[in-house]
Tab-separated table of C-alpha atoms in Angstrom:
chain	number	residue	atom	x	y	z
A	1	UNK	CA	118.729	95.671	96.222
A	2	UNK	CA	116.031	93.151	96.262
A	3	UNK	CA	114.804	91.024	99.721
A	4	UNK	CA	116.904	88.094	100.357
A	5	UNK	CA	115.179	85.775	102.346
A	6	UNK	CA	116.847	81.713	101.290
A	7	UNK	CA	119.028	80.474	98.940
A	8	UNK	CA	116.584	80.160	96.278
A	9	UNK	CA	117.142	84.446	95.775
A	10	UNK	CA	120.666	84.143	95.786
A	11	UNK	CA	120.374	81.851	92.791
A	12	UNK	CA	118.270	83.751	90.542
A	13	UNK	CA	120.873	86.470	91.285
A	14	UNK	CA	123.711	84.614	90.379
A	15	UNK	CA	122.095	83.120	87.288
A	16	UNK	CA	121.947	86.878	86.299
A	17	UNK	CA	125.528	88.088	87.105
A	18	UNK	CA	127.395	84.792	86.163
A	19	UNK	CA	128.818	84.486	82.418
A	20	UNK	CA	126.461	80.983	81.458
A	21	UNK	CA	129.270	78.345	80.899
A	22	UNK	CA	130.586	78.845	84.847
A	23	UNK	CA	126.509	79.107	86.351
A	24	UNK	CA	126.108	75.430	84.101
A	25	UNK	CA	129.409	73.963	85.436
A	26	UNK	CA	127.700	74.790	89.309
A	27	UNK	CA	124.307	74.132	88.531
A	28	UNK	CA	124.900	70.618	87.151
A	29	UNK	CA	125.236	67.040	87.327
A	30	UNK	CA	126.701	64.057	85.447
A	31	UNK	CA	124.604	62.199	82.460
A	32	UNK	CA	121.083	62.520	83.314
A	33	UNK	CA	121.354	64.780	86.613
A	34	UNK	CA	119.142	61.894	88.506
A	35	UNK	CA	121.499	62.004	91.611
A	36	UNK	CA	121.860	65.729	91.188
A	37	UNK	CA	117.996	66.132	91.152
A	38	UNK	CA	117.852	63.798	94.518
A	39	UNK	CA	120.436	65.401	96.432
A	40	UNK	CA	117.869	67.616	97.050
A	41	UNK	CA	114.515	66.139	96.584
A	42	UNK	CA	115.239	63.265	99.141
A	43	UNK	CA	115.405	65.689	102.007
A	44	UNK	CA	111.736	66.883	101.238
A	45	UNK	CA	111.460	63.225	102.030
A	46	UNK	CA	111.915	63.907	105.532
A	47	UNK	CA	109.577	65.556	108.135
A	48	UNK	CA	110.195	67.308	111.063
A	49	UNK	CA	108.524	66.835	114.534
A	50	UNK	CA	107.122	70.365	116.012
A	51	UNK	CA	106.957	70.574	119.204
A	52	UNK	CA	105.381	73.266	121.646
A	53	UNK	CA	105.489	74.759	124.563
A	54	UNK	CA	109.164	74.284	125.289
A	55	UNK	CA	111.561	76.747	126.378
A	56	UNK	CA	113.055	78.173	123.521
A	57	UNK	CA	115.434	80.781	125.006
A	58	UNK	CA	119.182	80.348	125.457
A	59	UNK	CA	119.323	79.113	121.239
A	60	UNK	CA	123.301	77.744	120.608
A	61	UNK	CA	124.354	75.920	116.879
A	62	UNK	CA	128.047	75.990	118.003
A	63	UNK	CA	129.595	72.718	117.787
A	64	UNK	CA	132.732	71.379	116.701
A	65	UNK	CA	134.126	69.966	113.710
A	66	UNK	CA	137.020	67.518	113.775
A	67	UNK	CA	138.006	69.301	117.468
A	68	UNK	CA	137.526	72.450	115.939
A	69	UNK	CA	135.242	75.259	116.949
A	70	UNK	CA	132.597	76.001	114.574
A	71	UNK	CA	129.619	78.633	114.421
A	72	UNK	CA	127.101	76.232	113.280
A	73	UNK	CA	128.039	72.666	112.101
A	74	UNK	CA	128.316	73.848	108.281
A	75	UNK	CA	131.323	74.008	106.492
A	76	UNK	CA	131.904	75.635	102.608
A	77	UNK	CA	132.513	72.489	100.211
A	78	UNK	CA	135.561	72.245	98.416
A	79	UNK	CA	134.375	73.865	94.532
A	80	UNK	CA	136.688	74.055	91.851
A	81	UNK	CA	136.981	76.908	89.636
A	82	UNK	CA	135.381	79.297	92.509
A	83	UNK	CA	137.402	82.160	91.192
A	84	UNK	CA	135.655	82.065	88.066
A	85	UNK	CA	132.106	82.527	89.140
A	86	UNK	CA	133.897	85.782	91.207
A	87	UNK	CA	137.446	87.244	90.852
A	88	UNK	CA	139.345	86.391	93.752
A	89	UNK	CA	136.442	83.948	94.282
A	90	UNK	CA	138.229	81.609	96.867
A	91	UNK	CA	140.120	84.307	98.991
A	92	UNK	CA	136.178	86.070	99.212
A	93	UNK	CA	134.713	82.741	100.281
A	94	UNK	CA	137.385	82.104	102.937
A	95	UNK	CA	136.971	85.529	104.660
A	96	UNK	CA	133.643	85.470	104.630
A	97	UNK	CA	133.584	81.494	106.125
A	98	UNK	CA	136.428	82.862	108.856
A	99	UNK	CA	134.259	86.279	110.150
A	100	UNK	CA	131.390	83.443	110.446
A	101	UNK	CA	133.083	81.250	112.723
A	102	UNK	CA	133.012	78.107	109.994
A	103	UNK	CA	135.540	75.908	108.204
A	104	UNK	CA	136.699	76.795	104.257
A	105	UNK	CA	137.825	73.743	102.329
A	106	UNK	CA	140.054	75.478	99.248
A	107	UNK	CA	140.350	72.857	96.364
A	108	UNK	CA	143.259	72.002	94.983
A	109	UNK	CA	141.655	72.952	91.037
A	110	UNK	CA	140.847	76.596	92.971
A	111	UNK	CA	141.896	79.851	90.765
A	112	UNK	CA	143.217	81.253	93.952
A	113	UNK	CA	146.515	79.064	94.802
A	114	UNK	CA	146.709	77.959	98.576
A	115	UNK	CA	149.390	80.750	99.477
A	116	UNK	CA	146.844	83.376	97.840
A	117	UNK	CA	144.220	82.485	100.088
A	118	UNK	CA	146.832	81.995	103.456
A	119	UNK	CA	148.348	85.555	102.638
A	120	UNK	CA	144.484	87.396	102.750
A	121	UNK	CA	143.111	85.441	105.784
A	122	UNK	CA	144.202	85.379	109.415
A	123	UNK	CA	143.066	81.475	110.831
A	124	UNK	CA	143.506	78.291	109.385
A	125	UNK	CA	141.844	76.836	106.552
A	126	UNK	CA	141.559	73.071	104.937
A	127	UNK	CA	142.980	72.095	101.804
A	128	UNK	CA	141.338	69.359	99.325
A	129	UNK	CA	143.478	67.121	97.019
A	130	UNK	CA	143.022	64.401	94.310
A	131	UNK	CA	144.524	61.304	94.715
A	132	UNK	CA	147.238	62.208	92.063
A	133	UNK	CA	149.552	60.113	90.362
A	134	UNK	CA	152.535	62.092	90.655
A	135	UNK	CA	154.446	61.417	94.609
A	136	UNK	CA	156.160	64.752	93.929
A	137	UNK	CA	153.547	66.767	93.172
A	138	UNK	CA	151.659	65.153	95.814
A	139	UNK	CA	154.283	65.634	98.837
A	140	UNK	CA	154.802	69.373	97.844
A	141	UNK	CA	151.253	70.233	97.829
A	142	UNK	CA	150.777	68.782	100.935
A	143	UNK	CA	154.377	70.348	102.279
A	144	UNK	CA	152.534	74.074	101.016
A	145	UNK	CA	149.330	73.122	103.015
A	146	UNK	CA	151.399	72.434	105.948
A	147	UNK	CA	153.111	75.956	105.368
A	148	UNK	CA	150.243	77.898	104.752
A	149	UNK	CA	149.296	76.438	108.337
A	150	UNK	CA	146.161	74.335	107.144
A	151	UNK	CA	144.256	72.672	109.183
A	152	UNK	CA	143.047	69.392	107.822
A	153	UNK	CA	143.567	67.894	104.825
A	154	UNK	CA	140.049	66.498	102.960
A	155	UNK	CA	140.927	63.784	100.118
A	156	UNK	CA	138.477	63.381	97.710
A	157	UNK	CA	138.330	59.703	96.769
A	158	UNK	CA	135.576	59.669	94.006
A	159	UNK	CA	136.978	61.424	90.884
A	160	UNK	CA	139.525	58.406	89.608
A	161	UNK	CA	137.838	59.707	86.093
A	162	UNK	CA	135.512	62.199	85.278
A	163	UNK	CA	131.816	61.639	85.076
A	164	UNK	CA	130.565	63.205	81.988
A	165	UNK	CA	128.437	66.790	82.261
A	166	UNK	CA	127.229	67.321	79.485
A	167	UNK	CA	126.687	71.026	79.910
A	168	UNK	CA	130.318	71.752	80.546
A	169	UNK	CA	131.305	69.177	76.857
A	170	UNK	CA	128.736	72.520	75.047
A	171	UNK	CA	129.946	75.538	77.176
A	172	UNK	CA	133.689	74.243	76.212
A	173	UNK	CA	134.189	74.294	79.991
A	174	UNK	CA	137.622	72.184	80.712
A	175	UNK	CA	140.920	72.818	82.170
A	176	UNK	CA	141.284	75.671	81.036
A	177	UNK	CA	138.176	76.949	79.674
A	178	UNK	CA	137.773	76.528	76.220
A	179	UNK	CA	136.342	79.743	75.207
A	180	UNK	CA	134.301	79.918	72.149
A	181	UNK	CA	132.722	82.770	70.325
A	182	UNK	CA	129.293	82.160	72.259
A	183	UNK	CA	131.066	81.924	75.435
A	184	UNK	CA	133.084	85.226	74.938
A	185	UNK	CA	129.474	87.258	73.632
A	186	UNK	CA	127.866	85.921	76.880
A	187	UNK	CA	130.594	87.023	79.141
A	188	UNK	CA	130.480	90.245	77.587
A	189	UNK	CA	126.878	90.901	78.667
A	190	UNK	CA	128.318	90.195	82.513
A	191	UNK	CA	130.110	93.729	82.959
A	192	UNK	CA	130.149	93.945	86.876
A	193	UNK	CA	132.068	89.901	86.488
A	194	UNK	CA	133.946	91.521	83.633
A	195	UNK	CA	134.964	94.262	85.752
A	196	UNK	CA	136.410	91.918	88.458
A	197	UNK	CA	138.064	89.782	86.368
A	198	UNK	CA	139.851	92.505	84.531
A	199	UNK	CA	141.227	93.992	88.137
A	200	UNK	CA	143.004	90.448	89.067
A	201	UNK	CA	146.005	88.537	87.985
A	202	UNK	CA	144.775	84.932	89.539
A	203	UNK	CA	142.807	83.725	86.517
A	204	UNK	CA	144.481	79.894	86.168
A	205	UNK	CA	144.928	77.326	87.994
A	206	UNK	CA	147.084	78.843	91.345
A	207	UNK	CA	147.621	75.129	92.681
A	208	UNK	CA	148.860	73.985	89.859
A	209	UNK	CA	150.219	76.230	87.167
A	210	UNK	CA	153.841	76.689	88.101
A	211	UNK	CA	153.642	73.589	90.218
A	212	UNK	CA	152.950	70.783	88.912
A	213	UNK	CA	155.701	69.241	86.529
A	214	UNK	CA	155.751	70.734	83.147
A	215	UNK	CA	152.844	72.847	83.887
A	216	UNK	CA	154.492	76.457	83.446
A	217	UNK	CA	151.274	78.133	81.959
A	218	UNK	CA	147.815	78.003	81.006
A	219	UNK	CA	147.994	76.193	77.680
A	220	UNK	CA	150.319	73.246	79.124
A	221	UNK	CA	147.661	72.185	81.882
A	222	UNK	CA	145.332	70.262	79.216
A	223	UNK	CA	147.771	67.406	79.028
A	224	UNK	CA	148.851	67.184	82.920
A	225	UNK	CA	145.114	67.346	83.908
A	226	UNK	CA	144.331	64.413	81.698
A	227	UNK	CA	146.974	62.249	82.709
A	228	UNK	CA	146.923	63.420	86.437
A	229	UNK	CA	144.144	61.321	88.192
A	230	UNK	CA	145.151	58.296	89.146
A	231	UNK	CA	141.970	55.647	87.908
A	232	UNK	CA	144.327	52.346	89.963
A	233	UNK	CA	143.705	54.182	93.283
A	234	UNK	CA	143.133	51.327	96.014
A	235	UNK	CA	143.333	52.069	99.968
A	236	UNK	CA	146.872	51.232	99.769
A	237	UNK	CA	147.635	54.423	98.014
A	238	UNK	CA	145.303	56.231	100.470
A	239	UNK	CA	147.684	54.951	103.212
A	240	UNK	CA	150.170	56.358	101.226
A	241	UNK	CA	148.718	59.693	101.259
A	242	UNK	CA	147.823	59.347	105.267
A	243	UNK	CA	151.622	58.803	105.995
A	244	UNK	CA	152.318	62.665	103.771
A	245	UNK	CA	149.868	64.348	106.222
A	246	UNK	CA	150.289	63.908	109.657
A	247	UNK	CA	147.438	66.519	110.820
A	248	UNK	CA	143.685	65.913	110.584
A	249	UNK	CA	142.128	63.930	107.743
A	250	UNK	CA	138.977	63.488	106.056
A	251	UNK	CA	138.029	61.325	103.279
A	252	UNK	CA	135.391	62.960	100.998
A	253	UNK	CA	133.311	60.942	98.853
A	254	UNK	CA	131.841	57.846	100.767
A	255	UNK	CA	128.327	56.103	99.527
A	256	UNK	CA	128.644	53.293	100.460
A	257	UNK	CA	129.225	51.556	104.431
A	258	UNK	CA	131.734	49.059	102.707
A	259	UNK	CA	134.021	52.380	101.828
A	260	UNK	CA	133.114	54.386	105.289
A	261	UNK	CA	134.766	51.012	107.018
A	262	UNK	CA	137.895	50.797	105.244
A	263	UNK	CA	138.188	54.542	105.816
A	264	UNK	CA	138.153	53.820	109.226
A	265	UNK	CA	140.789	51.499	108.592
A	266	UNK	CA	143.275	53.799	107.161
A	267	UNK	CA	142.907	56.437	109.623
A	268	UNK	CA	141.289	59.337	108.612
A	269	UNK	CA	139.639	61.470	111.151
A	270	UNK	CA	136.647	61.898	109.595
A	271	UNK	CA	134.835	60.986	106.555
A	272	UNK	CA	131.769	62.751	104.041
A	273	UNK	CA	129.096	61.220	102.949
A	274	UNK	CA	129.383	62.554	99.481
A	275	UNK	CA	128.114	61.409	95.836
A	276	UNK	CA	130.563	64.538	94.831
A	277	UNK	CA	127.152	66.865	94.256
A	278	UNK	CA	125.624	64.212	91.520
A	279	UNK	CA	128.514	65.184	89.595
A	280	UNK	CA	130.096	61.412	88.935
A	281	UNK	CA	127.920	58.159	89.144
A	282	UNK	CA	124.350	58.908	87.865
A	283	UNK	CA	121.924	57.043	89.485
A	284	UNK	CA	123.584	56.744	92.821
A	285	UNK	CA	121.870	57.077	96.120
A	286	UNK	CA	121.388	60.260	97.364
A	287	UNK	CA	123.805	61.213	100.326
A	288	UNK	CA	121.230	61.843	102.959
A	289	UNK	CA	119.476	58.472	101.584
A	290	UNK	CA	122.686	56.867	102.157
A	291	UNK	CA	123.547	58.563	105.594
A	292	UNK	CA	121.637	56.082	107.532
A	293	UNK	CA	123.242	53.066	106.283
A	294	UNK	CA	126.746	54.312	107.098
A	295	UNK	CA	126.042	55.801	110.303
A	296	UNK	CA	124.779	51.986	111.520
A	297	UNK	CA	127.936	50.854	109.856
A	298	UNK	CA	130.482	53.227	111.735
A	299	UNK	CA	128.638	54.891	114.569
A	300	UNK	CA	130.758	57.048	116.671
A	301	UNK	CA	134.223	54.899	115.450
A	302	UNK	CA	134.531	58.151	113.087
A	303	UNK	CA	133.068	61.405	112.626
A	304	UNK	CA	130.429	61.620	109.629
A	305	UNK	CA	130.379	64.684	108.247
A	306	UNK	CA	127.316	65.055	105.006
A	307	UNK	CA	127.691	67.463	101.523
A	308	UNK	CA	125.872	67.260	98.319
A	309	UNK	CA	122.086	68.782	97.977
A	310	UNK	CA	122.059	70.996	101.276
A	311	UNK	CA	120.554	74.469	100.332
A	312	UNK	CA	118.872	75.061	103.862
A	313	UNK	CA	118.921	75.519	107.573
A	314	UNK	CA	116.208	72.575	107.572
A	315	UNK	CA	118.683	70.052	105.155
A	316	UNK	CA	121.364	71.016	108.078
A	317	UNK	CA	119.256	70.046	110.889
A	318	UNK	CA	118.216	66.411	108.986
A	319	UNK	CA	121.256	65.602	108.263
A	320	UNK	CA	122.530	66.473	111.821
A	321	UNK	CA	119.268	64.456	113.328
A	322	UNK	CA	119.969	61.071	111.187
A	323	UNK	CA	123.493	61.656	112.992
A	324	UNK	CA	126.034	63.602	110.848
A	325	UNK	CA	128.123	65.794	112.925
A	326	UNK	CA	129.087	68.223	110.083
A	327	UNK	CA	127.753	69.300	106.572
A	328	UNK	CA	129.065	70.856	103.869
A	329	UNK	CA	127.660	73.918	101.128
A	330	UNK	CA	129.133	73.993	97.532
A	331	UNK	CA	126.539	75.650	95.574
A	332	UNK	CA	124.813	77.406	98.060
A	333	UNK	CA	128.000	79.293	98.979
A	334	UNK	CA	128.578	79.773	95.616
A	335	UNK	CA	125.062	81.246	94.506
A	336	UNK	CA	126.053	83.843	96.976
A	337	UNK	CA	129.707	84.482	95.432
A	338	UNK	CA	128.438	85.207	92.367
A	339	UNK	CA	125.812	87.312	93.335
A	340	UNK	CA	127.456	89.668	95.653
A	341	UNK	CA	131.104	88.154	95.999
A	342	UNK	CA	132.310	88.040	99.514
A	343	UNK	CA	128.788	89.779	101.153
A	344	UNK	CA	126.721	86.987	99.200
A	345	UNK	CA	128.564	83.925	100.844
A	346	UNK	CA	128.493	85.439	104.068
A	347	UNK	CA	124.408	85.756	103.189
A	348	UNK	CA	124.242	82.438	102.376
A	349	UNK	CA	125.147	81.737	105.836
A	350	UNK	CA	123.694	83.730	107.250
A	351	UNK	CA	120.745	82.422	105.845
A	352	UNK	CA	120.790	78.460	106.429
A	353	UNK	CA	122.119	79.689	110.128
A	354	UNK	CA	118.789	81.523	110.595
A	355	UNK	CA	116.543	78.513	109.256
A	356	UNK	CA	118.429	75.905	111.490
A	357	UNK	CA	118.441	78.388	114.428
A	358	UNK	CA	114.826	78.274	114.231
A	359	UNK	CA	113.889	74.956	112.904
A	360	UNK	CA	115.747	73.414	115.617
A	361	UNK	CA	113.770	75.583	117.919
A	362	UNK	CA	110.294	74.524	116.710
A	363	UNK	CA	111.533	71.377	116.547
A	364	UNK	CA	111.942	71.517	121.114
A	365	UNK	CA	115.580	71.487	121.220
A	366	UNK	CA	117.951	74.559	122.036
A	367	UNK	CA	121.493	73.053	121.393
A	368	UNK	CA	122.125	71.744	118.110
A	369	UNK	CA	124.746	68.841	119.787
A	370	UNK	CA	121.641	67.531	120.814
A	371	UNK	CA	119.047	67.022	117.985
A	372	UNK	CA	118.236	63.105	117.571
A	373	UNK	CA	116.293	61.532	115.025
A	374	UNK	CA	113.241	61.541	117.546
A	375	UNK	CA	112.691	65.149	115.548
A	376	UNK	CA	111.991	63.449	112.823
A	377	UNK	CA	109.269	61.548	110.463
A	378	UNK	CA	111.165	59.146	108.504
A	379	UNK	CA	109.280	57.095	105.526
A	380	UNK	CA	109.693	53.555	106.662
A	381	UNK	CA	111.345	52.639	103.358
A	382	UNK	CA	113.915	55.601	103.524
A	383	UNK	CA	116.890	53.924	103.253
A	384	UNK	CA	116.514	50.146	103.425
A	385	UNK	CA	114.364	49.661	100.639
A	386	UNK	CA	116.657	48.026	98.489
A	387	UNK	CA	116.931	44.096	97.656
């Protein structure tokens, strides 16, 4: 077993054990991949103030997210697909994110359906949906959250059409998979993922095969999929959604500090700063570039929660310090599922806890509810450089 030390090794690892056409669809972004690129590249942006001779003893990350108790304020990302980089790839994630003391946001496009993952873990999870076309569909799914005991509900309000990836158009990567002959030769090289697949029955859609209308197998969910997102969404519909789920809600996918107010305005709990991992609009801001302008735009009127480009401890603590009170891991979880299944994701954490344990620590400040952005060097032109 080779030394894990950061994400990075999980990566190279998963890049190894992963059949190619599920490592592209993680390790990828829409047209060019310029807002994939700086999701992560902007946070090297950012310094961090060291600071010395400060007692460093008595270390906490616990927080809360939404009133819940977290670990560290880190979540795992809603990721579609999961249990097709591992077999049983969402129900491994969710274990590993409850032993660790963090929240698991299961997708609504997960392999795994939502009653998979309830019946194999003990404590609540979070469910993200698509704002859907189809009231019925809509209602139920949120009715099965509610009975699987979910927590929050996360609606992701950025994917009213698909951006185009153009890694996933050559892999043949859709709903479902198109397999091709490349694809199956390259899976065949992947015998420990082979192996895992074999040993499972969830290999479709869970949420939605058997579900959604029409949609009684595999070869039927082509059509529903392409007719199923609803490109007219305006916050009207969002209110519709609010008034199916009365429990905790976050909006996922804000960029801009017009959107973060009228999420305000329709109640959510919460909202993420999200460009949806550089996966949709090419060329938009980064979501830690963007983070500033929204958190002048909102305050503390909502909680700000940050996802797309985090892959450390460090990108946690920045994010925290320009005033986010919760992040969010996609691929860095997932590196870690499909390297060692369930043991890699709780590595992964284990990981970015480490790094923000001890950045936060060099950085004079013991409780990570407390980190401001005086811990940080910020370019002048950060975030307001724009005309």
């Amino acid at each position: 077993m080779p030394v894990i030390t950061c994400v990075e090794d999980l990566k190279r690892i998963y890049k190894r054990r992963a059949p190619r056409m599920f490592y592209d669809y993680a390790e990828s972004g829409s047209w060019t991949e310029q807002t994939f690129r700086e999701n992560t590249t902007d946070f090297q942006d950012i310094h961090l103030r060291q600071r010395v001779a400060i007692d460093m003893a008595g270390r906490s990350t616990k927080s809360r997210m939404i009133g819940q108790d977290v670990a560290m304020p880190v979540a795992l990302a809603p990721v579609g697909l999961t249990g097709m980089q591992c077999a049983d790839g969402e129900i491994k994630a969710a274990r590993a994110a409850e032993k660790f003391g963090v929240p698991y946001t299961l997708s609504t496009m997960s392999i795994c359906s939502i009653e998979d993952v309830a019946e194999n873990t003990s404590k609540p999870f979070w469910l993200q949906v698509y704002t859907l076309k189809d009231d019925d569909f809509m209602k139920r799914l949120f009715d099965r959250a509610k009975a699987a005991k979910c927590s929050a509900a996360v609606i992701t309000v950025d994917l009213q059409m698909l951006g185009q990836r153009h890694k996933d158009l050559k892999n043949g990567l859709s709903a479902p998979p198109k397999l091709t002959f490349k694809s199956v030769a390259n899976m065949m090289t992947k015998v420990q993922w082979g192996l895992g697949m074999l040993g499972t029955k969830r290999r479709f859609f869970g949420n939605i095969v058997g579900h959604a209308k029409g949609v009684a197998d595999a070869s039927s969910l082509t059509t529903w999929t392409a007719e199923a997102f609803d490109v007219s969404l305006d916050w009207d519909r969002i209110r519709e959604f609010r008034k199916m789920w009365d429990g905790p809600l976050i909006i996922k996918g804000i960029i801009d500090p017009r959107d973060a107010l009228e999420a305000l305005n329709v109640g959510a709990d919460a909202i993420i700063v999200s460009n949806h991992g550089g996966r949709q609009l090419d060329g938009a801001l980064s979501s830690i570039r963007a983070l500033p302008a929204i958190m002048d735009a909102v305050g503390d009127k909502i909680e700000v929660h940050l996802d797309s480009g985090i892959r450390s401890g460090q990108d946690v603590l920045k994010a925290l310090a320009l005033g986010a009170k919760g992040t969010y891991i996609g691929r860095a979880y997932v590196y870690g599922l499909g390297a060692m299944g369930e043991a890699g994701v709780t590595k992964a954490l284990e990981i970015i806890h480490k790094e923000l344990e001890v950045s936060m620590a060099l950085c004079g400040h013991t409780d990570v509810t407390k980190v401001d952005r005086d811990i940080l060097m910020i370019p002048r032109d950060f975030s307001d450089r724009w005309q």
